[in-house]
PDB file of C-alpha atoms in Angstrom:
ATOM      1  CA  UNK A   1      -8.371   5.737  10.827  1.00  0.00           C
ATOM      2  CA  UNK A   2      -9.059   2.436   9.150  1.00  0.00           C
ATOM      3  CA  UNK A   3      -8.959  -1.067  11.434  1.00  0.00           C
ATOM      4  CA  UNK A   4     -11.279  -4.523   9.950  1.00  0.00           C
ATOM      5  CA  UNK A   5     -11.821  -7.100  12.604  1.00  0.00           C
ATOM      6  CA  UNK A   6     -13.299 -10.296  12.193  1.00  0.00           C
ATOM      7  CA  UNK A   7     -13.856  -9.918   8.297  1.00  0.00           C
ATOM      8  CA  UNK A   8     -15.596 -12.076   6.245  1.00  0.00           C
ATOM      9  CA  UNK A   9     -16.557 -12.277   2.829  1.00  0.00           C
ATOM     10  CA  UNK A  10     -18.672 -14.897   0.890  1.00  0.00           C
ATOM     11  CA  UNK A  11     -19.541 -14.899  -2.421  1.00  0.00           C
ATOM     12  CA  UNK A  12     -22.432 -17.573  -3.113  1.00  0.00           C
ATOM     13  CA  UNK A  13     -21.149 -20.257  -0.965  1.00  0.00           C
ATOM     14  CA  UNK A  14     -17.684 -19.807  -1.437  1.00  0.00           C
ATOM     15  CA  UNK A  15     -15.701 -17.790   1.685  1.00  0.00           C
ATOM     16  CA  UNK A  16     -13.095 -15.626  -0.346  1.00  0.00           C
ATOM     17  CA  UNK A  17     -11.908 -13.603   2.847  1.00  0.00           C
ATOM     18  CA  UNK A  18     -12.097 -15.740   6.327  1.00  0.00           C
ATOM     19  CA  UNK A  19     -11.292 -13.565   9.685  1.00  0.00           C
ATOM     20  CA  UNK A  20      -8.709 -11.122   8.867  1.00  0.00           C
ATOM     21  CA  UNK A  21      -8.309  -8.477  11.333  1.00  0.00           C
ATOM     22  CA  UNK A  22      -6.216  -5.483  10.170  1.00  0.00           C
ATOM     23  CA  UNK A  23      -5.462  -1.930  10.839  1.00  0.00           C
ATOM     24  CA  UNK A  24      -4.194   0.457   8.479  1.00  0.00           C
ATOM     25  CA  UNK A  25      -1.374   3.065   9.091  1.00  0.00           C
ATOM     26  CA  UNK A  26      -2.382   6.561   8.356  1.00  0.00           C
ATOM     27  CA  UNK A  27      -0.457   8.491   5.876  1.00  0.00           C
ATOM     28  CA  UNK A  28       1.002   5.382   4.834  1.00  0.00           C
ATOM     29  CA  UNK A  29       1.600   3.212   1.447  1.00  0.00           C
ATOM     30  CA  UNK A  30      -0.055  -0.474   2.148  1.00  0.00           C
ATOM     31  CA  UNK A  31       0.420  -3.018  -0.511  1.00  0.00           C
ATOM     32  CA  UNK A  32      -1.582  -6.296  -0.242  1.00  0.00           C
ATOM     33  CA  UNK A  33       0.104  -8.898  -2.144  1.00  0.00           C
ATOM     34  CA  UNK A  34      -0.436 -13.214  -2.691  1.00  0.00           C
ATOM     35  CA  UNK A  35      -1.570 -15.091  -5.649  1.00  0.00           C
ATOM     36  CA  UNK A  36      -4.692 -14.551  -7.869  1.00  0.00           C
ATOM     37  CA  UNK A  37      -7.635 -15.569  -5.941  1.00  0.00           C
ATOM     38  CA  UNK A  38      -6.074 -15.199  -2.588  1.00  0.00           C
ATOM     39  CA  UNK A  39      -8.670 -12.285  -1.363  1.00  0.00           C
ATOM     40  CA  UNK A  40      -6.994  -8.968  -1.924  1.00  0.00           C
ATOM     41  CA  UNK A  41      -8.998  -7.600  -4.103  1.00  0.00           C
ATOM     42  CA  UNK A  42     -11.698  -8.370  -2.604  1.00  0.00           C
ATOM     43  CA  UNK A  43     -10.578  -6.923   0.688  1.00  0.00           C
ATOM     44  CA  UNK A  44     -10.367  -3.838  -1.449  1.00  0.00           C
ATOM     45  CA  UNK A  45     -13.326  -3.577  -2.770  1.00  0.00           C
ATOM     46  CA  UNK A  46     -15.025  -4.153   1.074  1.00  0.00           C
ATOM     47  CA  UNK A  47     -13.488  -0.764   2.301  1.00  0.00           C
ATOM     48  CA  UNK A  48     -15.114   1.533   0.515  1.00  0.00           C
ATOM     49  CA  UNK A  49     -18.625  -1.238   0.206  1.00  0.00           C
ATOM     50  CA  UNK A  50     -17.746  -2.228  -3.742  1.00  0.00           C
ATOM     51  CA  UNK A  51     -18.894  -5.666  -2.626  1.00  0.00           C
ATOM     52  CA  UNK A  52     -22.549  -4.673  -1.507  1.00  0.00           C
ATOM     53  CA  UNK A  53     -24.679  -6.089  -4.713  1.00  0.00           C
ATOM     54  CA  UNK A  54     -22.209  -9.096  -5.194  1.00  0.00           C
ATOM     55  CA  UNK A  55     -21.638 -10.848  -1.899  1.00  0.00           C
ATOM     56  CA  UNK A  56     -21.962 -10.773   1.561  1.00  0.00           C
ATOM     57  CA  UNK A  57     -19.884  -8.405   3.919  1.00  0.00           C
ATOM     58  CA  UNK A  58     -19.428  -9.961   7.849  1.00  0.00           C
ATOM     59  CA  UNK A  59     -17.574  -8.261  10.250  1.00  0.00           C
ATOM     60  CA  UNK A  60     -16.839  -5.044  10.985  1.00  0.00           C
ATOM     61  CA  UNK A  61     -15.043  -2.011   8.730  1.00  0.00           C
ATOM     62  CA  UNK A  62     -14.293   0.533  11.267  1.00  0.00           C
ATOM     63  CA  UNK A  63     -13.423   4.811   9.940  1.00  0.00           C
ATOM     64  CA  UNK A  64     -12.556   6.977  12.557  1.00  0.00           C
ATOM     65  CA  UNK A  65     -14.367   4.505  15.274  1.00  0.00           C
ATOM     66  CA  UNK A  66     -17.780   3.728  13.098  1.00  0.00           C
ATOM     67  CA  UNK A  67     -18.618   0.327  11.447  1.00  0.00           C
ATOM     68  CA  UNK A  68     -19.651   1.192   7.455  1.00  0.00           C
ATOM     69  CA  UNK A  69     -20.957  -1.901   7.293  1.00  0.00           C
ATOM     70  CA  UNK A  70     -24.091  -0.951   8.931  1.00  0.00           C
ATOM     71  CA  UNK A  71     -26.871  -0.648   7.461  1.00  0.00           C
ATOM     72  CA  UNK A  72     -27.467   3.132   8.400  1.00  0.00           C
ATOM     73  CA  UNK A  73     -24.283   3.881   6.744  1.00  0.00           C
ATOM     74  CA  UNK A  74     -24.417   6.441   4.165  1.00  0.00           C
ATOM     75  CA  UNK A  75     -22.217   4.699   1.409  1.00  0.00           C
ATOM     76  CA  UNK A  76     -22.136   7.766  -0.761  1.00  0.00           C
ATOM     77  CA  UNK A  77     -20.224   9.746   1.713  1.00  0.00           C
ATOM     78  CA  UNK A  78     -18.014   6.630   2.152  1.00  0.00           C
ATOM     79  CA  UNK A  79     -16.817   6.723  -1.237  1.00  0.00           C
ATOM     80  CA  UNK A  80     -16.232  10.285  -1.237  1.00  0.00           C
ATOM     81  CA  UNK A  81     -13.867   9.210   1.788  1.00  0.00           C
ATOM     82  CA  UNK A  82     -12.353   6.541   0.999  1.00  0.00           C
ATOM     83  CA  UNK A  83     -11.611   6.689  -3.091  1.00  0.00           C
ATOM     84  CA  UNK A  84     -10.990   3.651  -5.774  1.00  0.00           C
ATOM     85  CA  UNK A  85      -8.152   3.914  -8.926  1.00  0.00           C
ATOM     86  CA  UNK A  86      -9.096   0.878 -11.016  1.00  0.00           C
ATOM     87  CA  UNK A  87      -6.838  -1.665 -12.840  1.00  0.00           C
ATOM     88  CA  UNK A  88      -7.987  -0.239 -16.144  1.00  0.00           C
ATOM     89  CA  UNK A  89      -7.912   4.006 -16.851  1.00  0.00           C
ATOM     90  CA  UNK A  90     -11.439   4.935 -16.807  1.00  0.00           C
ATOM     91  CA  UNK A  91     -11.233   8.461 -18.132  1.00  0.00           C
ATOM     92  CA  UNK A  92     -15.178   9.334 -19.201  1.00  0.00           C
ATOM     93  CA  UNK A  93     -16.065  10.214 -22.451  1.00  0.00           C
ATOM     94  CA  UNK A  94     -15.235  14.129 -21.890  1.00  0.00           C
ATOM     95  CA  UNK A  95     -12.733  16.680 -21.682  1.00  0.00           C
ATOM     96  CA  UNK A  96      -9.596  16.110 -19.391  1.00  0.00           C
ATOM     97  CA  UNK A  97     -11.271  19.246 -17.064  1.00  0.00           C
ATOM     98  CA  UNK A  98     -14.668  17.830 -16.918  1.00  0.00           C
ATOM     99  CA  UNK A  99     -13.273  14.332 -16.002  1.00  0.00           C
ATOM    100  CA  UNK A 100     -11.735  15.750 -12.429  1.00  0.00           C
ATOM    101  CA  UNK A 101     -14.629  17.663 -11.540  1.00  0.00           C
ATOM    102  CA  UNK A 102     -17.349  14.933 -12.071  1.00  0.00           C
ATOM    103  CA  UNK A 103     -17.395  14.444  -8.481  1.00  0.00           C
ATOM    104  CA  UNK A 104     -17.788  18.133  -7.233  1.00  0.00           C
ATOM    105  CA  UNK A 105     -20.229  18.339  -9.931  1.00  0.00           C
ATOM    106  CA  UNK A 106     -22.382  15.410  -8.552  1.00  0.00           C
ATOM    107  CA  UNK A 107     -21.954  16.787  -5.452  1.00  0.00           C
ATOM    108  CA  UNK A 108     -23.512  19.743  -6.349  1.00  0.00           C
ATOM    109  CA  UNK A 109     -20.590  22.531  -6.800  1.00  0.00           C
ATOM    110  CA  UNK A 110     -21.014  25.174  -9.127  1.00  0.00           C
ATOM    111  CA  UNK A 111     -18.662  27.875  -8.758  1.00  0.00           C
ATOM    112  CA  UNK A 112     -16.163  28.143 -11.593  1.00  0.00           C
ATOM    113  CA  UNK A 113     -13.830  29.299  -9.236  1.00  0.00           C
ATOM    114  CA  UNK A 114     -13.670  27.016  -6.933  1.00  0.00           C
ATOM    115  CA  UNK A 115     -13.969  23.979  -9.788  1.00  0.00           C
ATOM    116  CA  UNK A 116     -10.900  25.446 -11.296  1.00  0.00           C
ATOM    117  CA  UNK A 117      -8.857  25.510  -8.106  1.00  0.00           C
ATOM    118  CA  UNK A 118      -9.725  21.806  -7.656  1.00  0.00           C
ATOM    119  CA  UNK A 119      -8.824  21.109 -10.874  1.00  0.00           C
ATOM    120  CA  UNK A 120      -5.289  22.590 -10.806  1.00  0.00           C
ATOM    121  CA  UNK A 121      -4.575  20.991  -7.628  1.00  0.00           C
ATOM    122  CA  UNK A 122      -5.739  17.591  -8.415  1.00  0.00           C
ATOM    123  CA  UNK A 123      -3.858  17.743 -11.497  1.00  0.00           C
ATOM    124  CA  UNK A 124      -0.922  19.082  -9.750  1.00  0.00           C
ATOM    125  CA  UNK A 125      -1.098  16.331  -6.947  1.00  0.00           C
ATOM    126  CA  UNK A 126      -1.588  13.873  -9.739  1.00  0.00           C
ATOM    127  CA  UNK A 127       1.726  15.408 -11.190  1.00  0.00           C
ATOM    128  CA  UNK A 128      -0.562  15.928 -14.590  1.00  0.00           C
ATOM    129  CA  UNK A 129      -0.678  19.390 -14.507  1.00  0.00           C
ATOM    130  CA  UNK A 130       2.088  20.865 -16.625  1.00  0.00           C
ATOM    131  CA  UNK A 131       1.417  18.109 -19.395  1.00  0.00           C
ATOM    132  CA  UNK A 132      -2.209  18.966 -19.715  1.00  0.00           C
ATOM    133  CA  UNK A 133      -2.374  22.099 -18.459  1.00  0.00           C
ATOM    134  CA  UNK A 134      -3.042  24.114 -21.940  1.00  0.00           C
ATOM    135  CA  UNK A 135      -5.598  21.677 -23.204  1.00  0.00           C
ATOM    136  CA  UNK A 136      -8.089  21.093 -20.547  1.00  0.00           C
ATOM    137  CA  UNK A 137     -11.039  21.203 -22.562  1.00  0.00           C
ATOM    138  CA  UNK A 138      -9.437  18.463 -24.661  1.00  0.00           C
ATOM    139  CA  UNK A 139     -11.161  14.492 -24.538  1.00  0.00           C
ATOM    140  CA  UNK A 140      -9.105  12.920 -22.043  1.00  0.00           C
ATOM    141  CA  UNK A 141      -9.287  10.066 -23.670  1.00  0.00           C
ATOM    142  CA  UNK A 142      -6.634  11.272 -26.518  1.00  0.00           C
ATOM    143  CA  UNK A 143      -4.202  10.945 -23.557  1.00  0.00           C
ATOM    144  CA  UNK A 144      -1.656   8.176 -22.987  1.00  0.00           C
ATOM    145  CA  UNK A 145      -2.456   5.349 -20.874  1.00  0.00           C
ATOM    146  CA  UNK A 146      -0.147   6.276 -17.921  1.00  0.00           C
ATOM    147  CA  UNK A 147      -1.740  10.134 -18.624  1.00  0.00           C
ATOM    148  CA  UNK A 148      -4.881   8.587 -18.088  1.00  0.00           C
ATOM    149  CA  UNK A 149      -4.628   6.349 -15.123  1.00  0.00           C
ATOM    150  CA  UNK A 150      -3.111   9.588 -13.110  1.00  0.00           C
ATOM    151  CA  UNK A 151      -6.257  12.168 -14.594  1.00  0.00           C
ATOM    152  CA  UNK A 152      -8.221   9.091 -12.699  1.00  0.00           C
ATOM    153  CA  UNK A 153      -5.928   9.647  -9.857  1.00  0.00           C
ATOM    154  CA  UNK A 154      -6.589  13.354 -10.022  1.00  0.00           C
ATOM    155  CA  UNK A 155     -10.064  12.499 -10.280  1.00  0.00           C
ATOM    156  CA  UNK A 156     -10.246  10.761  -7.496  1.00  0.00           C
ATOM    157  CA  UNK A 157      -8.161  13.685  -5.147  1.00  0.00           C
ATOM    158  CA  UNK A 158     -10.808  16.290  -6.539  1.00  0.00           C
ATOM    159  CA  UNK A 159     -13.138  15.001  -3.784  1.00  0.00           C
ATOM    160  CA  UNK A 160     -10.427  15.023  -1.235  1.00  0.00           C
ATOM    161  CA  UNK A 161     -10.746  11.686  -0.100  1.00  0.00           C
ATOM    162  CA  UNK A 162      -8.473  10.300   3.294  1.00  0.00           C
ATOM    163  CA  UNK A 163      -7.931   6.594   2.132  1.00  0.00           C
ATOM    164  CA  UNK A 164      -7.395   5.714  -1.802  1.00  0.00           C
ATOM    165  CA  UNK A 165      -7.771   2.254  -2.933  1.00  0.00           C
ATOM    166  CA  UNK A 166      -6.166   1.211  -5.881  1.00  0.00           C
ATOM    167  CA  UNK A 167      -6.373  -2.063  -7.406  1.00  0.00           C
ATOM    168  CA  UNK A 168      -3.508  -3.032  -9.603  1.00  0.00           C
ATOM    169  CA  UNK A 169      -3.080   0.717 -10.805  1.00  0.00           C
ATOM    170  CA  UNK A 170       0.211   0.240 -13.411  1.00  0.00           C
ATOM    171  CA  UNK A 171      -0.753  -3.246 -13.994  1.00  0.00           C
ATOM    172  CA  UNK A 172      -1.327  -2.190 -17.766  1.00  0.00           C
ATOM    173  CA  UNK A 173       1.240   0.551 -18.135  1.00  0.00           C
ATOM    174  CA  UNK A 174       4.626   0.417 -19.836  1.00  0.00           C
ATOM    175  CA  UNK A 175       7.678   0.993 -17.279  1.00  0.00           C
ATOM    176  CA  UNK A 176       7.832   4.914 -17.643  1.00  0.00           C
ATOM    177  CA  UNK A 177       4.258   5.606 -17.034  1.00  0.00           C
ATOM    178  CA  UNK A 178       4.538   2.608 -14.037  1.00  0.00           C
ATOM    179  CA  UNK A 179       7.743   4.658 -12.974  1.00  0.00           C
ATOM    180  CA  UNK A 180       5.562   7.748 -12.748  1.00  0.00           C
ATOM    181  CA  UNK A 181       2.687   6.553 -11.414  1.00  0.00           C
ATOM    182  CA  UNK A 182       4.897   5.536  -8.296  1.00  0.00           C
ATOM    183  CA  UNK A 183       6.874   8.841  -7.806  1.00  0.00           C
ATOM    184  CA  UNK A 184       3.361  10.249  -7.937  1.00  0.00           C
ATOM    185  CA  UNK A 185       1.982   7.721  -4.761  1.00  0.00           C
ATOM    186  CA  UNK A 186       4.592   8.268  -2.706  1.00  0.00           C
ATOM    187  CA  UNK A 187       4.273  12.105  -3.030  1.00  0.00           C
ATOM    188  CA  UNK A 188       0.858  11.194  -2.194  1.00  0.00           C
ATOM    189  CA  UNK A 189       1.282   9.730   1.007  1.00  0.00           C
ATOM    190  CA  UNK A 190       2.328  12.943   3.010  1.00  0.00           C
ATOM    191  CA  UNK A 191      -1.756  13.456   2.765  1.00  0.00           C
ATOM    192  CA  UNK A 192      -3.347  10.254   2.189  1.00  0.00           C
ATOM    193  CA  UNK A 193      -3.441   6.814   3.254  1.00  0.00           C
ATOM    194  CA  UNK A 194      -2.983   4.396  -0.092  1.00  0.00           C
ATOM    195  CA  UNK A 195      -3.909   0.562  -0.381  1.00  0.00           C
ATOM    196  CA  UNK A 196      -2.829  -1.036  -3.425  1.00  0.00           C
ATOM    197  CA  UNK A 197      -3.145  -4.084  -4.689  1.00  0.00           C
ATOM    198  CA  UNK A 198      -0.179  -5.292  -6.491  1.00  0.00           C
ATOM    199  CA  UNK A 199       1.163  -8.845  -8.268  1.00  0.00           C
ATOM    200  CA  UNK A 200       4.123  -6.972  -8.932  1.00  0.00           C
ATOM    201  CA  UNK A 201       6.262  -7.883  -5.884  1.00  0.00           C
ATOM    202  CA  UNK A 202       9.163  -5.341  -7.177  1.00  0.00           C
ATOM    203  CA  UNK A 203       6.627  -2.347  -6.776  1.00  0.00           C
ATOM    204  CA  UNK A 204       5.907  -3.548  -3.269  1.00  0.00           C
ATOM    205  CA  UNK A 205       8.927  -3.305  -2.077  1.00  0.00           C
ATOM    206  CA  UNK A 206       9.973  -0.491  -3.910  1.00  0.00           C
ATOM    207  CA  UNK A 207       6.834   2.469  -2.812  1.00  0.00           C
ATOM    208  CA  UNK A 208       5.199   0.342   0.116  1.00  0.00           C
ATOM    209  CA  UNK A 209       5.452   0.800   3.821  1.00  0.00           C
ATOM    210  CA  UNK A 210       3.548  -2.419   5.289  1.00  0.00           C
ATOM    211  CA  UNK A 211       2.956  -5.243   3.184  1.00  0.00           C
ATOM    212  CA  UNK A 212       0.051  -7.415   4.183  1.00  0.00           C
ATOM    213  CA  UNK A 213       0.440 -11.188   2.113  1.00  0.00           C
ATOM    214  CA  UNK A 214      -2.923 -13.517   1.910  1.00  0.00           C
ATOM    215  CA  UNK A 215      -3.036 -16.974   1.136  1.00  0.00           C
ATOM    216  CA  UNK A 216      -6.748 -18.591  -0.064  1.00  0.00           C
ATOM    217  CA  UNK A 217      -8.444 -16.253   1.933  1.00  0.00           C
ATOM    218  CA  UNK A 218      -6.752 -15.895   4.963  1.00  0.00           C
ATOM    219  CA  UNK A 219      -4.027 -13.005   6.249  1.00  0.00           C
ATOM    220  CA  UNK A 220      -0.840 -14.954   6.916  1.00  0.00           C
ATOM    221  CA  UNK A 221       0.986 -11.567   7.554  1.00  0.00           C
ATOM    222  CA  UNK A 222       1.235  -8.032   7.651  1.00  0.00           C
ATOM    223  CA  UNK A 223       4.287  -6.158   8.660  1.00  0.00           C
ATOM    224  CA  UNK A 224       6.260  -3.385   7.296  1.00  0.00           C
ATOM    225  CA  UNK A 225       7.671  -4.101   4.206  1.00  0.00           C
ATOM    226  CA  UNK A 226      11.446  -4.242   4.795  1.00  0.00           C
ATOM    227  CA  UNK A 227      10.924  -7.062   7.535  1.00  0.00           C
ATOM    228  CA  UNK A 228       8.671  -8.527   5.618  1.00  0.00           C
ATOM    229  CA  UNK A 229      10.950  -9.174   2.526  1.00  0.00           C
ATOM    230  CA  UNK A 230      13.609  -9.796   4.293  1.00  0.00           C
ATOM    231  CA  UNK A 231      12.458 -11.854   7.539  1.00  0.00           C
ATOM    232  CA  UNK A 232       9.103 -13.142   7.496  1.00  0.00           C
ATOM    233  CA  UNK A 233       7.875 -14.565  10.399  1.00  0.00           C
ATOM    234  CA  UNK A 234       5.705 -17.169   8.194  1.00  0.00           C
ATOM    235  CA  UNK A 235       7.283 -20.146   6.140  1.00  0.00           C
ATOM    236  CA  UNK A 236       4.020 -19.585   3.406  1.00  0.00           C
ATOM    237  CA  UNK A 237       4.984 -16.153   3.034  1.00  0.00           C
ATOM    238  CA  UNK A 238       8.914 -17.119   2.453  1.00  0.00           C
ATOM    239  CA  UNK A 239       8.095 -19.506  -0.115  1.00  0.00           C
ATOM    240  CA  UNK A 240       5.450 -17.176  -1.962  1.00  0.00           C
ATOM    241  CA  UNK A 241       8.419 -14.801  -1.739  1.00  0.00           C
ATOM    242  CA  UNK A 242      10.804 -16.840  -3.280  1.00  0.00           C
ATOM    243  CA  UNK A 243       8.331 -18.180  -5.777  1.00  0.00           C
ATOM    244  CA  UNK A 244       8.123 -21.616  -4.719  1.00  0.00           C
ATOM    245  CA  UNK A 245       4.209 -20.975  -5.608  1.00  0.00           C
ATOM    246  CA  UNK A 246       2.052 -18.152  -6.863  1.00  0.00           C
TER     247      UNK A 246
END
């Protein structure tokens, strides 16, 4: 569904990402791991075109056989595709309901019926629903952080997207929301294909199912996660491991 080759990315004149080639499993959990500054997030960030305004993209970024990277591609219908959860929540300044249908609406969908459908199955997805269920007209923003960052992951399903990105999703949540948050991906996985970005090499190992590691730019290694942790083929991806660095 998902394959880079050749990928490059420059911001300025400083290469972040230098030739990494990767393809994604489908209906699988794929956590990119490796110090701050080593590339991941902006690997991220070039899947669904984040990067566009703020660097430049070279290579190819190949869904379902087409490049997005060219210039006829329509980037709205990308993101629709291919969704982002942030490090922060992001719930807008409206009620919990009107928060997971601000894509439909945008899209142009008016019919109540159909908006409430999406909103009880995002929500449900999102494992949300029974909390919030009885105040949906509520500010979402009176929720709890880990409430939050799943009514963005709800937001993000009412779209029905095939790939979500998320970039450091629990990185500000307490353990119990960070808990839930990760039953709630790998539920997920039986209908989407999730890239995360993690520093926490616990939650990698714990919900992943291929771990990719980068270095200052570069893929040293991407395998699933079990070998990975417990045979790498690379020496800089043992020491990382065992924090001799990082």
């Amino acid at each position: 569904m998902l394959a880079v080759k050749d990928l490059a990315v420059t911001y300025g004149d400083r290469p972040v990402l230098t030739r990494v080639e990767m393809t994604f499993p489908e209906n699988q959990i794929i956590a990119l791991i490796g110090a701050s500054g080593s590339g991941k997030s902006t690997l991220l960030r070039s899947l669904n075109r984040m990067n566009d305004d703020i660097a430049k993209v070279d290579g190819q970024i190949n869904f379902h056989g087409v490049d997005i990277n060219q210039p006829t591609a329509n980037v709205y219908r990308i993101r629709q595709a291919i969704g982002m959860v942030f490090q922060q929540p992001t719930p807008f300044p409206m009620s919990i309901y009107e928060n997971v249908i601000y894509g439909l609406r945008l899209r142009g969908e008016k019919k109540r019926q159909v908006l409430d459908q999406r909103v009880e199955e995002s929500l449900r997805q999102a494992a949300l629903w029974d909390e919030v269920k009885d105040r949906l007209n509520t500010p979402a923003q009176a929720l709890s952080g880990g409430q939050q960052q799943r009514l963005c992951i709800a937001r993000t399903l009412a779209t029905k997207p095939e790939i979500i990105l998320m970039d450091e999703p629990t990185s500000a949540l307490d353990p119990i929301s960070t808990s839930q948050i990760e039953a709630t991906l790998v539920d997920l996985k039986q209908n989407y294909t999730i890239i995360i970005v993690t520093h926490n090499m616990q939650q990698a190992s714990r919900i992943s199912d291929w771990t990719a590691y980068f270095e200052q730019g570069q893929l040293v290694e991407f395998q699933p996660t079990d070998r990975l942790f417990l045979n790498p083929k690379e020496q800089r991806t043992a020491d990382y491991l065992s924090g001799k660095f990082g």
